[in-house]
Amino acid sequence: MEVNYKNVGIVGTGAMGRGIAQIAAQAGSMVKLLDTQIGAAEKAREALCTQWGKLVEKGRIDAATAAGHKDRLLLATTLADLAECDLIVEAIVERLDVKQALFAELESLVPAHTVLASNTSSLSITAIAAPLKHPERMAGFHFFNPVPLMKVVEVIAGLKTSPSVCAGLSQYARQMGHTPVQAQDTPGFIVNHAGRAYGTEALRIVSEGIADFAAIDRILRDQAGFKLGPFELMDLTALDVSHPVMESIYHQYFEEARYRPSVITAQRLAGGMLGRKTGEGFYRYADGAIQAPAEPAVPEVAEIPPVWVSPRASRRSELLQLLKNLGAKIETGASASPQALMLVAPLGFDITTVAVVERLDPARTVGIDMLIDDAATKRRVLATNPATRTDMRDAAHALFARDGKPVSVIRDSGGFVTQRVVAAIVNIACDICQQGICSPKDLETAVTLGLGYPMGPLAMGDRYGPTNVLEVLFNMQTVYGDQRYRPSPWLRRRGAIGLSLSHQEE
C-alpha cells in the first residue's frame, strides 16, 4: 500500500517529535527532522538509529528493515529544506505566538497541497491557524507519549479545516499503526478533557481531609480497577506537565466548575515536588522505587456487636448476604437494638446526612460503599461520621476484613471515594458527547487507549448504572452545593429513559 504522505517534515525533536518521526519512517515516509537547537536533530536521529539497532539485536526486526528506516530519516537545517514535504508536523513549545509564527513562515515556503499539522495538546487549532492565508490546510494531529506505544492519535479540525485534511491524516495514522479519533477544536480535545475528573476529584477528596494520597490510590486501584491511582499517575506525568493542563482547560472553559484545579498541586509545583523525576511528589522515591506508607493494620476486636442494616441501603440484599458470609450477627428488626452497629450504604450522600434523615444514632453509624458489586472488587471502603465511636469503627473494620479482603476506612464524604470519582468521570464524558466534541465511539476508544482506564467512561456508566450515577451526582450536589456535580443533560436524559450512555441519536 502506498503511504499517504511520501515526504514528511517534523519540526521539534523532543520526545514527541522524535516519536512521530519514528513511526512515520516505519510507515514508509521519507522524514526530515528539524530543530532550532543546534545538534538536537542529529541527536534525535542517532537515538532512533540506535533504537532500531537494538530491535535487530533482539530479533524484533531484521537488519534490512532497520536499514530502510534509517535511510528514510534525514536531517534538515532550515525551514526551506521542508519545502517539498507533503505533510509537516510541528512538535515545539506550547506557546501560541511561537506556533503561529512558525506556520505563517512555513505557509510562505510550501506548495498548496502541503498539509500543516500541530501536535499541540492544549492550544486551539483555530487560533494557531488564524494568521494563515489558507487555514483550511491546517489541523491538529495530537499523539501521546511514548508515541510508538500509545496507539491513539487525535485528529482535530479547526473551524476552517477542510474535511479532506482530517480524512488524510486519519488514513495516515492507520498506516502508522495508530488508531485515529476525530475531535472538534475544544479545550483538551478528547483525552485531556475526559481525563480531568480523575485527578481533580481525587485532589478535592484530599482537600476535605477524607483520606490521604495513598489510601485514595489504593481504593481507586482495588475497588474501581484503575491501573494507577491518581496521585501515582500525577507523580509519573509530573506536576509541571499536569498542573498547567488543569489550569489551561479550566480557564479556557471560563472557570467551569467541573474542571476546577487544586491549590494542592499549585503549592507542590511551586515547591518543586514534581513527582518521580525529582524524587519526591505525592510520594518519595528511592532509586526510582515508590516509598508508599504501610497500610493501617486491621484492629483487634474482642467481640463484634450485632449488625443492623438500613432498609434504604443500596444493594441491601447483597450486603446482608456478605454479612452472613462473614459470620456477623444480623438484626432484622425495624430498628436497631441499643448495642448494634448500624450500617448504611448511600449513593452520593455522606454518612452524617443519612444518619440525620433516617434518625439513626450517629455514634453507632458506619457507611459502606456498595456502588460496585463486592465480588467484583478487591477492597471494601467504610466511612465514619464525626460522631462515630472508635469501638464501632474498629468493629466494622475488623468484621469486613474477616475474609482477608483489604478494608479502607475514610472520614465522612458525600459519595465515599469511588462513587464521586467514577460519577465525575462519567459526567464529564457525557458532556463531551452532549457538546458534540466527538462521537461516543471515538470517546471510548480515545480514553481506553490514551488513558488506560479499565473501560471507557460511557461503558463505566452503563456498568454501574446511569440511574445510580445520576443519584450520586444529585445527592453530592445537595451535600456540597457545588455546580461541579450537576449532571450533564446527556446523562440525565439517557438515565431517565433507560438508554445506554453510548447511544447516539440518528
XYZ file of C-alpha atoms in Angstrom:
506
model
C 0.000 0.000 0.000
C 1.317 3.398 -0.949
C 1.985 5.656 2.026
C -0.407 8.569 2.407
C 2.354 11.199 2.699
C 5.617 10.349 0.931
C 7.608 13.266 2.380
C 7.071 14.345 5.973
C 8.720 17.160 7.918
C 8.978 17.114 11.715
C 9.710 20.414 13.451
C 10.859 19.844 17.022
C 12.831 16.756 18.037
C 11.933 16.340 21.675
C 10.326 13.094 22.834
C 7.102 13.757 20.923
C 8.729 14.887 17.676
C 11.195 12.008 17.812
C 8.386 9.513 18.379
C 6.329 10.853 15.470
C 9.414 10.721 13.236
C 9.981 7.107 14.248
C 6.536 5.832 13.309
C 6.454 7.970 10.130
C 9.731 6.436 8.901
C 8.499 2.973 9.863
C 5.322 3.626 7.842
C 7.438 4.237 4.728
C 7.648 8.031 4.559
C 10.814 9.998 3.893
C 11.192 12.043 7.079
C 13.136 15.265 7.576
C 13.991 16.320 11.131
C 14.387 19.997 12.013
C 15.136 21.643 15.347
C 16.261 25.178 16.151
C 18.526 23.878 18.923
C 21.968 23.156 17.473
C 22.681 19.436 17.297
C 19.234 18.360 18.545
C 18.067 16.872 15.243
C 21.335 14.929 14.885
C 20.964 13.518 18.405
C 17.355 12.560 17.692
C 18.375 10.701 14.524
C 21.206 8.923 16.351
C 18.845 7.889 19.144
C 16.330 6.430 16.690
C 19.021 4.615 14.723
C 20.368 3.144 17.963
C 16.875 2.063 18.931
C 16.314 0.269 15.619
C 19.717 -1.385 16.035
C 18.676 -2.770 19.418
C 15.469 -4.124 17.888
C 17.598 -6.013 15.368
C 19.713 -7.455 18.200
C 16.556 -8.645 19.967
C 15.215 -10.204 16.783
C 12.229 -7.868 16.672
C 13.066 -6.607 13.153
C 15.618 -7.718 10.560
C 18.694 -5.733 9.529
C 17.254 -4.803 6.136
C 14.150 -3.313 7.732
C 16.252 -1.263 10.167
C 18.459 -0.027 7.319
C 15.374 1.075 5.407
C 14.093 3.025 8.409
C 17.468 4.740 8.834
C 17.702 5.629 5.141
C 14.307 7.336 5.320
C 15.325 9.523 8.277
C 17.034 12.703 7.043
C 18.158 15.998 8.581
C 17.001 19.494 7.664
C 18.892 22.651 8.562
C 16.333 25.335 7.641
C 12.582 25.568 7.124
C 13.259 25.915 3.408
C 14.523 22.308 3.446
C 10.938 21.253 4.181
C 9.517 22.981 1.109
C 8.807 19.749 -0.779
C 7.074 17.959 2.126
C 3.510 16.680 1.747
C 2.945 16.933 5.495
C 4.695 18.977 8.180
C 4.052 18.159 11.839
C 5.024 20.691 14.498
C 6.005 19.460 17.978
C 7.535 22.550 19.591
C 6.908 24.635 22.706
C 3.271 25.121 23.786
C 3.116 28.835 23.005
C 0.500 30.188 20.641
C 2.614 33.061 19.311
C 5.568 30.775 18.524
C 3.400 28.228 16.722
C 1.591 30.941 14.749
C 4.882 32.440 13.593
C 6.229 29.034 12.558
C 3.202 28.102 10.462
C 2.991 31.542 8.862
C 6.591 31.143 7.678
C 6.000 27.564 6.535
C 2.952 28.622 4.536
C 5.101 31.020 2.536
C 7.530 28.191 1.642
C 5.442 25.131 0.869
C 3.195 24.281 -2.103
C -0.598 24.424 -1.924
C -1.044 20.691 -1.344
C 1.123 20.548 1.819
C -0.807 19.736 4.984
C 0.224 21.593 8.141
C -0.381 19.849 11.455
C 0.230 20.692 15.105
C 0.847 18.162 17.855
C -0.426 20.673 20.437
C -2.130 19.183 23.476
C -3.828 22.298 24.797
C -3.918 25.144 22.264
C -6.737 25.925 19.842
C -6.129 24.745 16.271
C -8.384 27.552 15.065
C -6.220 30.097 16.880
C -2.957 28.609 15.587
C -4.304 28.704 12.011
C -5.849 32.185 12.298
C -2.906 34.102 10.702
C -2.721 31.714 7.726
C -3.990 32.654 4.285
C -5.236 29.095 3.885
C -6.313 27.838 7.332
C -8.220 25.013 5.651
C -4.926 23.096 5.223
C -4.204 23.122 8.980
C -5.312 20.527 11.545
C -4.357 19.073 14.889
C -2.509 15.740 14.932
C -2.108 15.016 18.629
C -0.077 11.971 19.641
C 0.646 10.750 23.165
C 3.959 9.933 24.790
C 5.600 7.486 24.248
C 4.344 7.741 20.668
C 5.256 4.220 19.447
C 3.414 2.615 22.389
C 0.412 4.929 22.794
C -1.653 3.797 19.845
C -4.220 6.599 19.692
C -3.962 9.934 17.864
C -6.466 12.783 17.991
C -7.236 14.365 14.610
C -8.605 17.836 15.326
C -10.493 20.054 12.916
C -10.279 23.811 13.405
C -13.278 25.898 12.372
C -11.900 26.263 8.839
C -10.097 22.934 8.429
C -11.015 21.041 5.252
C -12.646 17.645 5.939
C -10.279 16.106 3.372
C -7.293 17.131 5.504
C -8.670 15.266 8.544
C -9.549 12.271 6.380
C -5.981 12.161 5.026
C -4.435 12.420 8.488
C -6.721 9.681 9.804
C -5.704 7.377 6.961
C -2.029 8.142 7.599
C -2.448 7.412 11.312
C -3.719 3.952 10.418
C -0.734 3.416 8.136
C 1.448 4.260 11.150
C -0.294 1.548 13.137
C -2.268 4.011 15.240
C -5.989 4.467 15.851
C -7.300 7.916 14.863
C -10.180 9.582 16.703
C -11.930 12.687 15.370
C -12.239 15.664 17.718
C -13.658 19.145 17.468
C -11.406 22.070 18.377
C -12.229 22.423 22.066
C -10.006 22.771 25.168
C -8.265 19.464 25.912
C -9.753 17.857 22.780
C -10.878 14.355 23.902
C -8.307 12.647 26.123
C -7.092 15.593 28.204
C -10.690 16.781 28.555
C -12.102 13.384 29.561
C -9.220 12.859 31.989
C -9.975 15.941 34.089
C -12.135 14.288 36.734
C -9.753 11.538 37.832
C -7.149 13.904 39.254
C -9.223 16.930 40.219
C -11.863 14.954 42.144
C -9.182 12.975 43.975
C -7.496 16.255 44.923
C -10.795 17.590 46.223
C -11.213 14.469 48.375
C -7.773 15.063 49.903
C -8.532 18.736 50.455
C -11.575 17.756 52.537
C -9.393 15.616 54.818
C -11.298 12.462 53.868
C -8.262 10.264 53.134
C -4.583 10.598 52.302
C -2.935 10.160 48.897
C -2.010 6.501 49.389
C -5.467 5.498 50.640
C -7.181 7.123 47.665
C -4.785 5.437 45.243
C -5.399 2.045 46.870
C -9.170 2.495 46.736
C -9.306 3.501 43.080
C -6.921 0.726 42.032
C -8.524 -2.067 44.045
C -12.168 -1.062 44.081
C -12.578 0.525 40.637
C -9.809 -1.259 38.712
C -7.614 1.660 37.614
C -4.029 0.657 36.795
C -2.556 3.616 38.693
C -4.081 5.741 41.406
C -4.477 9.451 40.564
C -1.533 10.520 42.712
C 0.731 7.787 41.341
C -0.296 8.958 37.871
C 0.423 12.628 38.602
C 3.829 11.656 40.003
C 4.512 9.755 36.781
C 3.453 12.553 34.411
C 4.996 15.244 36.699
C 3.193 18.278 38.064
C 4.999 20.708 35.782
C 3.058 18.965 32.994
C -0.251 18.057 34.638
C -0.999 21.175 36.709
C -0.645 23.672 33.831
C -3.032 21.496 31.787
C -5.537 21.613 34.677
C -5.324 25.388 34.764
C -5.404 25.768 30.979
C -8.583 23.729 30.479
C -10.263 25.378 33.478
C -9.592 28.895 32.172
C -10.342 28.036 28.543
C -13.759 26.850 29.680
C -14.234 30.183 31.508
C -13.914 28.751 35.024
C -16.286 25.824 34.530
C -16.636 24.235 37.993
C -16.225 20.676 36.693
C -12.580 21.402 35.795
C -11.547 23.406 38.869
C -7.838 22.822 39.722
C -6.484 22.438 43.233
C -4.258 24.554 45.443
C -2.551 21.292 46.463
C -0.898 20.796 43.072
C -0.184 24.509 42.692
C 1.696 24.516 46.013
C 3.653 21.350 45.223
C 4.568 22.658 41.803
C 5.886 25.853 43.401
C 7.898 23.759 45.863
C 9.496 21.630 43.155
C 7.807 18.422 44.325
C 7.023 17.345 40.787
C 6.988 13.564 41.089
C 9.258 10.706 40.071
C 11.677 12.864 38.099
C 12.539 14.979 41.166
C 12.492 12.047 43.602
C 9.550 13.478 45.516
C 5.951 14.266 44.684
C 2.913 12.851 46.405
C 5.272 10.001 47.293
C 9.017 9.795 47.879
C 11.157 7.721 45.517
C 14.382 5.866 46.266
C 16.309 4.677 43.195
C 13.089 5.130 41.231
C 11.060 2.907 43.576
C 7.972 4.368 45.221
C 8.057 4.655 49.020
C 4.392 4.174 49.884
C 3.295 4.207 53.542
C 2.212 0.909 55.019
C -1.493 0.181 55.101
C -3.079 0.535 58.576
C -3.413 -2.786 60.371
C -6.794 -4.393 60.987
C -7.883 -3.555 64.558
C -8.071 -6.366 67.111
C -11.633 -6.513 68.408
C -12.626 -8.931 71.186
C -16.286 -9.129 70.198
C -18.157 -7.841 67.141
C -21.531 -6.307 68.055
C -24.695 -7.315 66.221
C -25.228 -5.515 62.916
C -28.352 -3.731 61.713
C -28.610 -2.644 58.062
C -30.637 0.382 56.963
C -33.638 -0.561 54.800
C -32.528 2.187 52.390
C -29.050 0.724 51.849
C -28.014 0.249 48.232
C -27.531 -3.419 47.252
C -29.134 -4.291 50.594
C -29.716 -7.974 49.838
C -26.101 -8.364 48.678
C -24.872 -6.571 51.786
C -26.928 -8.844 54.049
C -25.539 -11.918 52.278
C -21.992 -10.561 52.649
C -22.533 -10.035 56.385
C -23.897 -13.586 56.668
C -20.824 -14.924 54.855
C -18.584 -13.014 57.245
C -20.342 -14.565 60.254
C -21.996 -11.391 61.536
C -24.923 -11.436 63.955
C -27.587 -9.686 61.890
C -30.527 -7.837 63.420
C -33.690 -7.870 61.292
C -35.960 -5.598 63.286
C -37.401 -2.316 62.020
C -34.934 -0.501 64.264
C -31.577 -1.359 65.771
C -31.009 -2.526 69.320
C -29.068 -0.135 71.627
C -25.831 -2.097 71.207
C -25.943 -2.693 67.446
C -23.553 -1.412 64.792
C -25.708 0.463 62.285
C -24.723 0.114 58.637
C -25.799 2.444 55.852
C -24.864 2.263 52.167
C -25.801 5.551 50.485
C -25.222 6.744 46.934
C -23.854 10.281 46.921
C -24.936 11.256 50.426
C -22.489 11.456 53.335
C -22.959 9.328 56.445
C -23.927 12.328 58.580
C -26.831 13.236 56.286
C -28.102 9.643 56.193
C -27.916 9.309 59.983
C -29.902 12.532 60.454
C -32.512 11.808 57.771
C -33.040 8.203 58.923
C -32.941 9.192 62.619
C -30.097 6.823 63.419
C -27.653 7.120 66.300
C -24.633 8.741 64.568
C -22.279 7.362 67.245
C -23.025 3.821 66.054
C -23.439 4.538 62.319
C -20.862 3.491 59.740
C -21.230 3.604 55.953
C -20.054 1.131 53.309
C -19.662 1.866 49.605
C -21.829 -0.602 47.663
C -21.860 1.101 44.249
C -19.872 -1.838 42.830
C -20.695 -5.479 43.450
C -18.466 -6.671 46.299
C -17.462 -9.764 44.331
C -16.063 -7.530 41.565
C -13.771 -5.539 43.858
C -10.515 -6.207 45.684
C -11.184 -3.757 48.519
C -14.026 -2.610 50.740
C -14.414 1.006 51.788
C -16.059 2.162 55.016
C -16.778 5.725 56.110
C -17.390 7.162 59.545
C -19.123 10.387 60.508
C -17.733 12.912 63.030
C -19.658 11.249 65.878
C -18.870 7.590 65.113
C -17.440 5.879 68.181
C -13.968 4.356 67.865
C -15.191 0.943 69.006
C -17.887 0.904 66.314
C -15.416 1.997 63.644
C -12.936 -0.691 64.663
C -15.649 -3.353 64.883
C -16.836 -2.573 61.346
C -13.249 -2.642 60.060
C -12.494 -5.993 61.724
C -15.763 -7.528 60.557
C -15.365 -6.629 56.896
C -11.725 -7.775 56.916
C -12.566 -11.260 58.231
C -12.178 -12.942 54.840
C -8.835 -11.266 54.128
C -10.100 -8.625 51.697
C -8.420 -5.254 52.387
C -10.559 -2.569 54.022
C -10.054 1.202 53.885
C -11.720 3.384 56.491
C -12.183 7.013 55.465
C -13.735 10.078 57.036
C -17.201 11.236 56.057
C -17.596 12.029 52.378
C -20.516 12.515 50.066
C -20.000 9.654 47.618
C -17.118 7.994 49.507
C -14.144 7.930 47.027
C -15.046 5.620 44.158
C -18.602 6.889 43.754
C -17.612 10.500 43.397
C -14.606 9.899 41.134
C -16.476 7.484 38.854
C -19.527 9.767 38.713
C -17.348 12.771 37.838
C -15.578 10.806 35.074
C -18.866 9.580 33.590
C -20.456 13.031 33.849
C -17.659 14.838 32.003
C -17.628 12.127 29.323
C -21.376 12.519 28.855
C -20.974 16.267 28.482
C -18.261 15.773 25.846
C -20.878 13.830 23.846
C -23.545 16.446 24.608
C -21.280 19.177 23.205
C -20.622 17.123 20.076
C -16.851 17.219 20.619
C -16.609 13.647 19.334
C -18.737 10.557 18.823
C -19.391 8.220 21.769
C -17.407 5.531 19.947
C -14.348 7.767 19.466
C -14.606 8.912 23.092
C -14.454 5.336 24.384
C -11.559 4.491 22.051
C -9.585 7.621 22.965
C -9.947 7.143 26.711
C -9.190 3.423 26.818
C -6.127 3.797 24.558
C -4.999 7.233 25.758
C -5.638 6.994 29.492
C -5.606 3.251 30.123
C -8.860 3.263 32.111
C -10.301 -0.206 32.865
C -13.118 0.622 30.449
C -14.424 3.633 28.558
C -16.270 6.209 30.701
C -19.612 5.597 28.972
C -19.197 1.834 29.445
C -18.308 2.584 33.078
C -21.554 4.494 33.479
C -23.544 1.698 31.848
C -21.899 -0.970 34.032
C -22.623 0.774 37.329
C -25.987 2.070 36.151
C -26.806 5.520 34.721
C -29.546 5.953 37.320
C -27.066 5.156 40.120
C -24.546 7.641 38.700
C -27.325 10.245 38.467
C -28.302 9.606 42.077
C -24.691 10.026 43.208
C -24.408 13.364 41.375
C -27.775 14.741 42.529
C -27.042 13.810 46.146
C -23.484 15.149 46.053
C -24.796 18.434 44.696
C -27.153 18.510 47.681
C -24.339 17.751 50.146
C -21.789 20.183 48.696
C -23.920 22.788 46.908
C -21.339 22.808 44.118
C -22.182 23.146 40.429
C -19.326 20.770 39.547
C -21.710 17.897 40.345
C -24.646 18.987 38.176
C -25.498 16.126 35.789
C -24.940 16.516 32.077
C -28.159 16.520 30.019
C -26.748 13.527 28.107
C -26.557 11.518 31.334
C -29.804 12.831 32.819
C -31.926 12.085 29.756
C -30.480 8.674 28.950
C -30.564 7.654 32.592
C -34.201 8.742 32.873
C -35.434 6.706 29.898
C -33.163 3.696 30.328
C -30.876 4.188 27.310
C -27.235 3.174 27.182
C -24.965 6.162 27.630
C -23.168 5.264 24.401
C -26.441 5.602 22.448
C -26.294 8.360 19.845
C -29.349 9.758 18.115
C -29.524 9.124 14.382
